[in-house]
Tab-separated table of C-alpha atoms and ligand atoms in Angstrom:
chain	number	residue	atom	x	y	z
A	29	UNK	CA	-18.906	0.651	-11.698
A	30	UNK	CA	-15.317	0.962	-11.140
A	31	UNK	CA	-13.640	1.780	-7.604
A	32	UNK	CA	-11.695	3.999	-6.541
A	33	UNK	CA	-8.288	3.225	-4.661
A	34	UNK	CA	-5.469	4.916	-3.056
A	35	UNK	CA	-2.339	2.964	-1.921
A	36	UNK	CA	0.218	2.692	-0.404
A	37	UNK	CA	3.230	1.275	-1.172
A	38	UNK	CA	5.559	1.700	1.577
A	39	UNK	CA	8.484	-0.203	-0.693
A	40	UNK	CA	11.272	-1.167	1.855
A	41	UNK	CA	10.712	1.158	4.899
A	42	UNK	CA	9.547	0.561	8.406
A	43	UNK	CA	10.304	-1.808	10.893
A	44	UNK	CA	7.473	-4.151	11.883
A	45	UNK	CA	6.712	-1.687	14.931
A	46	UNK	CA	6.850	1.394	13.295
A	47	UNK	CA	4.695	-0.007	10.458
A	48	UNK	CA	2.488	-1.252	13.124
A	49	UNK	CA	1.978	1.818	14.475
A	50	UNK	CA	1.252	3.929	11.118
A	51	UNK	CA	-1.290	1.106	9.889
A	52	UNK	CA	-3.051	1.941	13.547
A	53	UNK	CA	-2.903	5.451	13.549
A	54	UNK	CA	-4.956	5.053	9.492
A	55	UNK	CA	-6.933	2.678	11.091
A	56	UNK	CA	-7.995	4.879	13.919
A	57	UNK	CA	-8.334	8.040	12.165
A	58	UNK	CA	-10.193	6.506	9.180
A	59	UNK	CA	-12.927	4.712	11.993
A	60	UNK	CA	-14.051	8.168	12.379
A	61	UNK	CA	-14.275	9.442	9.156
A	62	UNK	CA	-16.511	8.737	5.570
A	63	UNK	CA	-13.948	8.600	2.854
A	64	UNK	CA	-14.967	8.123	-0.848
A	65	UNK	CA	-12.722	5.447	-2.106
A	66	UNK	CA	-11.360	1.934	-0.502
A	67	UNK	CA	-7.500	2.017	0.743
A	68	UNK	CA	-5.009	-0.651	0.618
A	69	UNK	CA	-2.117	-0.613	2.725
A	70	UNK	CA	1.542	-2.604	1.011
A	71	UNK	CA	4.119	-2.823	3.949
A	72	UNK	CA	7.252	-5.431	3.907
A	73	UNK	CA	6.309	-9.002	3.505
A	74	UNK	CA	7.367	-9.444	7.217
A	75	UNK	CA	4.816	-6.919	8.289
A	76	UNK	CA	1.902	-8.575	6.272
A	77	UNK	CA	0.408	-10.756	9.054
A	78	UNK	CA	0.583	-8.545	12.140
A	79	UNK	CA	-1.065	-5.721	10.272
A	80	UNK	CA	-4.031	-7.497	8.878
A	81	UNK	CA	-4.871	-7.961	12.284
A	82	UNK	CA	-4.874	-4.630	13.573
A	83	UNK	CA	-6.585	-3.085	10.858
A	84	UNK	CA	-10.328	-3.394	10.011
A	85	UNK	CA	-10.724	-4.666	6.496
A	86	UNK	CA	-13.552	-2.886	6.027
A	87	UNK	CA	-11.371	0.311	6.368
A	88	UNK	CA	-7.774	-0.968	4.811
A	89	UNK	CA	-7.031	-3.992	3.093
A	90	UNK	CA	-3.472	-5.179	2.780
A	91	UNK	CA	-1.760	-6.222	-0.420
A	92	UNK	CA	1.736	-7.662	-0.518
A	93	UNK	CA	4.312	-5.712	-2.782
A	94	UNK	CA	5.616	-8.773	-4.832
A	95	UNK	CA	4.652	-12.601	-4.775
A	96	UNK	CA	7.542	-15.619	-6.454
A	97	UNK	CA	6.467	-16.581	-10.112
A	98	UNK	CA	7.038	-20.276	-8.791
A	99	UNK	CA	3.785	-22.045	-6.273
A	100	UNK	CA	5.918	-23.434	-3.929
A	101	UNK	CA	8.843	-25.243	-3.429
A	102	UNK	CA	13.098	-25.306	-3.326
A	103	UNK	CA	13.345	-21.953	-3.678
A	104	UNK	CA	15.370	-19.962	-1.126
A	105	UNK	CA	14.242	-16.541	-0.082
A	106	UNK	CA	11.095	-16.541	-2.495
A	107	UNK	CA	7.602	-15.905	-1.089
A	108	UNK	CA	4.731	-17.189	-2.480
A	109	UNK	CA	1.345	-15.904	-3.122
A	110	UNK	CA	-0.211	-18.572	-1.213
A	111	UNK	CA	1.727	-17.807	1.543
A	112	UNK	CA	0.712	-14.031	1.024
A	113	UNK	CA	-3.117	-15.183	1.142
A	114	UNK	CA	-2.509	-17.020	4.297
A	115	UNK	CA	-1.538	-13.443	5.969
A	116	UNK	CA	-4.507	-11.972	4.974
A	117	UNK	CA	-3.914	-9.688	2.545
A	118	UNK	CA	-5.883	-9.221	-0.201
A	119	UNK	CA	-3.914	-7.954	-3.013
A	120	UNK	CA	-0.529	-7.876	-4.361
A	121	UNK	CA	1.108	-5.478	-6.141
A	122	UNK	CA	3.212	-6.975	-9.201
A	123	UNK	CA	5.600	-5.919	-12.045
A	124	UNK	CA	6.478	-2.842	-10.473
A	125	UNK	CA	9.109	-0.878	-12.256
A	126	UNK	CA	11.652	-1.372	-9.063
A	127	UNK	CA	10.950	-5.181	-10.103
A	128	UNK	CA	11.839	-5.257	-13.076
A	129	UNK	CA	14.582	-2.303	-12.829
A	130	UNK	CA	16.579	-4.086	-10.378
A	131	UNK	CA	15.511	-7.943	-10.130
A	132	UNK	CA	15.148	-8.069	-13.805
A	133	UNK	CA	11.459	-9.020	-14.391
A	134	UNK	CA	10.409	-9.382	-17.554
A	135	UNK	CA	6.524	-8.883	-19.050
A	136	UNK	CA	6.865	-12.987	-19.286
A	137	UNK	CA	7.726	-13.670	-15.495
A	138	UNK	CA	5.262	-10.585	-14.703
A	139	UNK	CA	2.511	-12.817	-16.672
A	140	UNK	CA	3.662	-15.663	-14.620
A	141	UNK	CA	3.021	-14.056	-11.411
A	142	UNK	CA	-0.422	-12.668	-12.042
A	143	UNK	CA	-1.606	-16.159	-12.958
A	144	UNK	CA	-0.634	-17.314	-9.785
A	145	UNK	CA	-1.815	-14.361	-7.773
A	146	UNK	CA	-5.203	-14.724	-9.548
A	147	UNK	CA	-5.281	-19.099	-8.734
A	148	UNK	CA	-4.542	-18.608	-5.079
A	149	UNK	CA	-7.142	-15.712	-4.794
A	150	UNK	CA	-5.357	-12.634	-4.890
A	151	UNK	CA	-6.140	-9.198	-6.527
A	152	UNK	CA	-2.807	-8.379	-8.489
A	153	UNK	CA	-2.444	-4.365	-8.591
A	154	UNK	CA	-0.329	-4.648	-12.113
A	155	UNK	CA	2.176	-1.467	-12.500
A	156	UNK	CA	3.001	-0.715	-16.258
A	157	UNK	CA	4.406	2.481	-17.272
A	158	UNK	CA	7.280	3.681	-19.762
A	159	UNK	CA	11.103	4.946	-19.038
A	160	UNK	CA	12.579	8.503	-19.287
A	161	UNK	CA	14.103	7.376	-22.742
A	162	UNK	CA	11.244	5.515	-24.079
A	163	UNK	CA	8.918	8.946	-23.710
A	164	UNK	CA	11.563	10.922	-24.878
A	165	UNK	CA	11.392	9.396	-28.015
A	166	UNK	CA	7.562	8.633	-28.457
A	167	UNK	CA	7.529	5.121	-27.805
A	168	UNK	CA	5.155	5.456	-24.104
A	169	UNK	CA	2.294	4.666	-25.965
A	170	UNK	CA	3.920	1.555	-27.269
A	171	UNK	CA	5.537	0.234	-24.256
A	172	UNK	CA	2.877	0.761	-22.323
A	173	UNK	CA	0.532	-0.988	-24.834
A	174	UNK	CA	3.234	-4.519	-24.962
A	175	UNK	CA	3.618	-4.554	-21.254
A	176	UNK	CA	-0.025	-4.927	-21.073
A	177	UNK	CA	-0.289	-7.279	-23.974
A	178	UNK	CA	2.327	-9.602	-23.009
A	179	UNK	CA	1.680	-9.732	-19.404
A	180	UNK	CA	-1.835	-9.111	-19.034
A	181	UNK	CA	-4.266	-10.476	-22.580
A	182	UNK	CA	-4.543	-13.776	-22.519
A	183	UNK	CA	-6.523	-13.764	-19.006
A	184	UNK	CA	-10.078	-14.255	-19.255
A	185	UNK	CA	-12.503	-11.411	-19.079
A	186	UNK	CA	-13.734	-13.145	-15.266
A	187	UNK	CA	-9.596	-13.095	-14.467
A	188	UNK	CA	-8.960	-10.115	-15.914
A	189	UNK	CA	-11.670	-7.948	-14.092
A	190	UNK	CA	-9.560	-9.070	-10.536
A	191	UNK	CA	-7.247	-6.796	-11.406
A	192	UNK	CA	-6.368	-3.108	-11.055
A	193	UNK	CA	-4.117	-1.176	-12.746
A	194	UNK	CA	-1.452	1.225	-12.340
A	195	UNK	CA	0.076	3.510	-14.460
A	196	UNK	CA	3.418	4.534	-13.297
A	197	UNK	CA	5.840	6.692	-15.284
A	198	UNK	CA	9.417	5.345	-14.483
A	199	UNK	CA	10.859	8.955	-14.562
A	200	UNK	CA	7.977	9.794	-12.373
A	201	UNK	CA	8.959	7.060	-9.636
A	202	UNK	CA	10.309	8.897	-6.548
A	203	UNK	CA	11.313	11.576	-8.265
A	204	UNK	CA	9.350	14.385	-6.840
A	205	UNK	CA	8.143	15.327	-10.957
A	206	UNK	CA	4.823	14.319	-11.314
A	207	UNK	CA	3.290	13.562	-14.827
A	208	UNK	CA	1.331	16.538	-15.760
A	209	UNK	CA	-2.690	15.743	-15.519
A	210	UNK	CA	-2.607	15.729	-19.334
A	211	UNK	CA	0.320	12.744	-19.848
A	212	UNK	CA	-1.539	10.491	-17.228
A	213	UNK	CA	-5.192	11.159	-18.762
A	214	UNK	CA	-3.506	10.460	-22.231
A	215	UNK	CA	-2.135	7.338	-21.091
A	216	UNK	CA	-5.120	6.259	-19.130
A	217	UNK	CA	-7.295	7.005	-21.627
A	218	UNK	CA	-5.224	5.075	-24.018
A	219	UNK	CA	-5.495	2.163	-21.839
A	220	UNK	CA	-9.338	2.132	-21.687
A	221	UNK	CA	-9.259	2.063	-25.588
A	222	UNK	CA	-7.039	-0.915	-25.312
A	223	UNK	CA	-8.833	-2.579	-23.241
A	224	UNK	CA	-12.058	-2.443	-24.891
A	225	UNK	CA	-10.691	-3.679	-27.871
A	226	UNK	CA	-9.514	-6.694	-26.299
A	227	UNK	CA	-12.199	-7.149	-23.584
A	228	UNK	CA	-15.065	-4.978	-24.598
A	229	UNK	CA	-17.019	-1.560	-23.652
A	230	UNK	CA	-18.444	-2.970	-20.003
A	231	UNK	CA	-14.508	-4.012	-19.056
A	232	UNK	CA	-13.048	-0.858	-20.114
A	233	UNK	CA	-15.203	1.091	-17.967
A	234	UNK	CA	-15.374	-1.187	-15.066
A	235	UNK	CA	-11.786	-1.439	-14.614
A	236	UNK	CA	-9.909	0.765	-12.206
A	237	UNK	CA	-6.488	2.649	-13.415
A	238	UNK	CA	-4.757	4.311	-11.080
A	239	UNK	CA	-1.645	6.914	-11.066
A	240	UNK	CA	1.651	6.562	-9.678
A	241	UNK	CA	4.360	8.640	-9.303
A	242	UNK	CA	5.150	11.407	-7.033
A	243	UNK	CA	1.278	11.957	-6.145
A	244	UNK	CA	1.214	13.761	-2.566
A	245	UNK	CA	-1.546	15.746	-1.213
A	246	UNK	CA	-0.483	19.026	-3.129
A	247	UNK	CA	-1.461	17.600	-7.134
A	248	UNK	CA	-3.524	14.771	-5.859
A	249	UNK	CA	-7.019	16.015	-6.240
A	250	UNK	CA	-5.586	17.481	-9.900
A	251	UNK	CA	-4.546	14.261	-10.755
A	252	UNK	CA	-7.670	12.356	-9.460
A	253	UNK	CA	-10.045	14.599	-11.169
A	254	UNK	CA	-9.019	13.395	-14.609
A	255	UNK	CA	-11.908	11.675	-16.599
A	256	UNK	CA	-9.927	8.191	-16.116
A	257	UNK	CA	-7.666	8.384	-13.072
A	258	UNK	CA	-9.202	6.260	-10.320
A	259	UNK	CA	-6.927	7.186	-7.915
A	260	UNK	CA	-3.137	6.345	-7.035
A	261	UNK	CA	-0.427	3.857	-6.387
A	262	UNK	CA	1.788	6.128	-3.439
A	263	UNK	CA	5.152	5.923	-2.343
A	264	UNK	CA	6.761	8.027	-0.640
A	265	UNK	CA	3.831	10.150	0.861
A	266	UNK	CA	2.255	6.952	1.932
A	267	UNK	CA	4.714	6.845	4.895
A	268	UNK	CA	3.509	9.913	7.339
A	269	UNK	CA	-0.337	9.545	7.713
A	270	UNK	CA	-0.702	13.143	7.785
A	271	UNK	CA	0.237	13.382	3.722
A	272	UNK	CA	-1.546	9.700	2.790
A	273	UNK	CA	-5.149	11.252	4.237
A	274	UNK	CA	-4.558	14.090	2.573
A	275	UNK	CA	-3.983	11.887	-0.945
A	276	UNK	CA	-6.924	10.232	0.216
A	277	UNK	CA	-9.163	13.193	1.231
A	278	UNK	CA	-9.065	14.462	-2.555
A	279	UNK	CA	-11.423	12.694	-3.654
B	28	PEP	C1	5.697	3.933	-6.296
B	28	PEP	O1	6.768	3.469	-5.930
B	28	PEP	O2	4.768	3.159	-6.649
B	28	PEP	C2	5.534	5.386	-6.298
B	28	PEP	C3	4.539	5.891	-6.972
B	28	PEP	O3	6.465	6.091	-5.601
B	28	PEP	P1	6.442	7.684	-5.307
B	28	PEP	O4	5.034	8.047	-4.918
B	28	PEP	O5	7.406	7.850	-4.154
B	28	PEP	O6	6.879	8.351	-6.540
């Protein structure tokens, strides 16, 4: 059975105390209450160690929100996954579209990362999802379908079921216009057929998709109700607890 997620992706926001102090306050407020899906927290790399210690993992896991393509080695400013692991986290969220926007990623280096992620133990969160343009003229389903081929299908079926998926319309990023219920379930929906074609039925349905893209508390529990929408990748409303337990109260 497939899990559901919400996360947040605080991007590059907070100083280590202030992000300190929000991963408590989640921590605290989520001690005392039953929520139905697991949450994963995705502050600044120099915020990774400090706040898998104060949080329970039981109650948040922490994921990293970009790991080097290389192991290890002579290259300045890069952080590797192993390093990542070594914080604590959990996950790592890779190919995001600010990744490959502005630091030029491609699907190859993308593919590089997630075999790396996936050797030194981590869950990779992979972010996918088509440009203003590219939907504009019909071509979503496309992109959408080579990003995941190129990056993603030559794992195995035991590598590939590590990893969860988001779906994140570019022109949806940050943008305060949310893809309608309809575009995501379309998309997600596509997904699932792709990926039982490649990895079979069981995969398909065991694999967790989630949305991102100006989800907040007011269309999350529209969004989330969709046949194959597992839950969401959050940005902006992932930074005032108040709005990211209301995201995560919808389900
Ligand atoms: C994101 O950056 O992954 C994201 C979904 O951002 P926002 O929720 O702010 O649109």
């Amino acid at each position: 059975m497939r899990k559901n997620i919400v996360a947040g992706n605080w991007k590059m926001n907070k100083t280590l105390q202030e992000g300190i102090h929000l991963a408590e306050e989640l921590n605290n407020i989520l001690k005392n209450k039953k929520v139905s899906c697991d949450i994963i927290l995705a502050p600044p790399f120099t915020h990774l160690a400090s706040i898998a210690q104060v949080v329970d993992p039981k109650l948040i896991k922490v994921a990293a929100q970009n790991c080097s393509d290389k192991e290890q080695g002579a290259y300045t400013g890069e952080v590797s996954a192993e390093m990542i692991k070594s914080t604590g986290a959990s996950h790592v969220i890779i190919g995001h579209s600010e990744r490959r926007q502005y630091y030029h990623e491609t699907n190859e280096i993308i593919k590089n990362k997630i075999t790396i992620a996936l050797k030194t133990g981590l869950n990779p969160i992979f972010c996918f999802g088509e440009l203003l343009a590219e939907r504009e003229s019909n071509r979503h389903f496309e992109v959408v379908k080579t990003q995941l081929h190129e990056s993603l299908f030559a794992l195995s079926p035991d590598d590939f079921s590590k990893i969860v998926l988001s779906y994140e319309p570019v022109w949806a990023i940050g943008t305060g216009k949310n893809a309608s219920v309809e575009q995501a379930e379309e998309i997600h929906a596509f997904v699932r057929q792709e990926l039982q074609k490649k990895y079979g039925q069981q995969v398909a349905n065991d694999t967790t998709i989630l949305y991102g893209g100006s989800c907040k508390p007011s269309n999350a529990k529209e969004l989330f109700s969709s046949a194959d929408v597992d839950g969401g990748l959050i940005g902006g409303a992932s930074l005032v607890a108040a709005d990211f337990m209301g995201i995560i109260e919808s389900f």
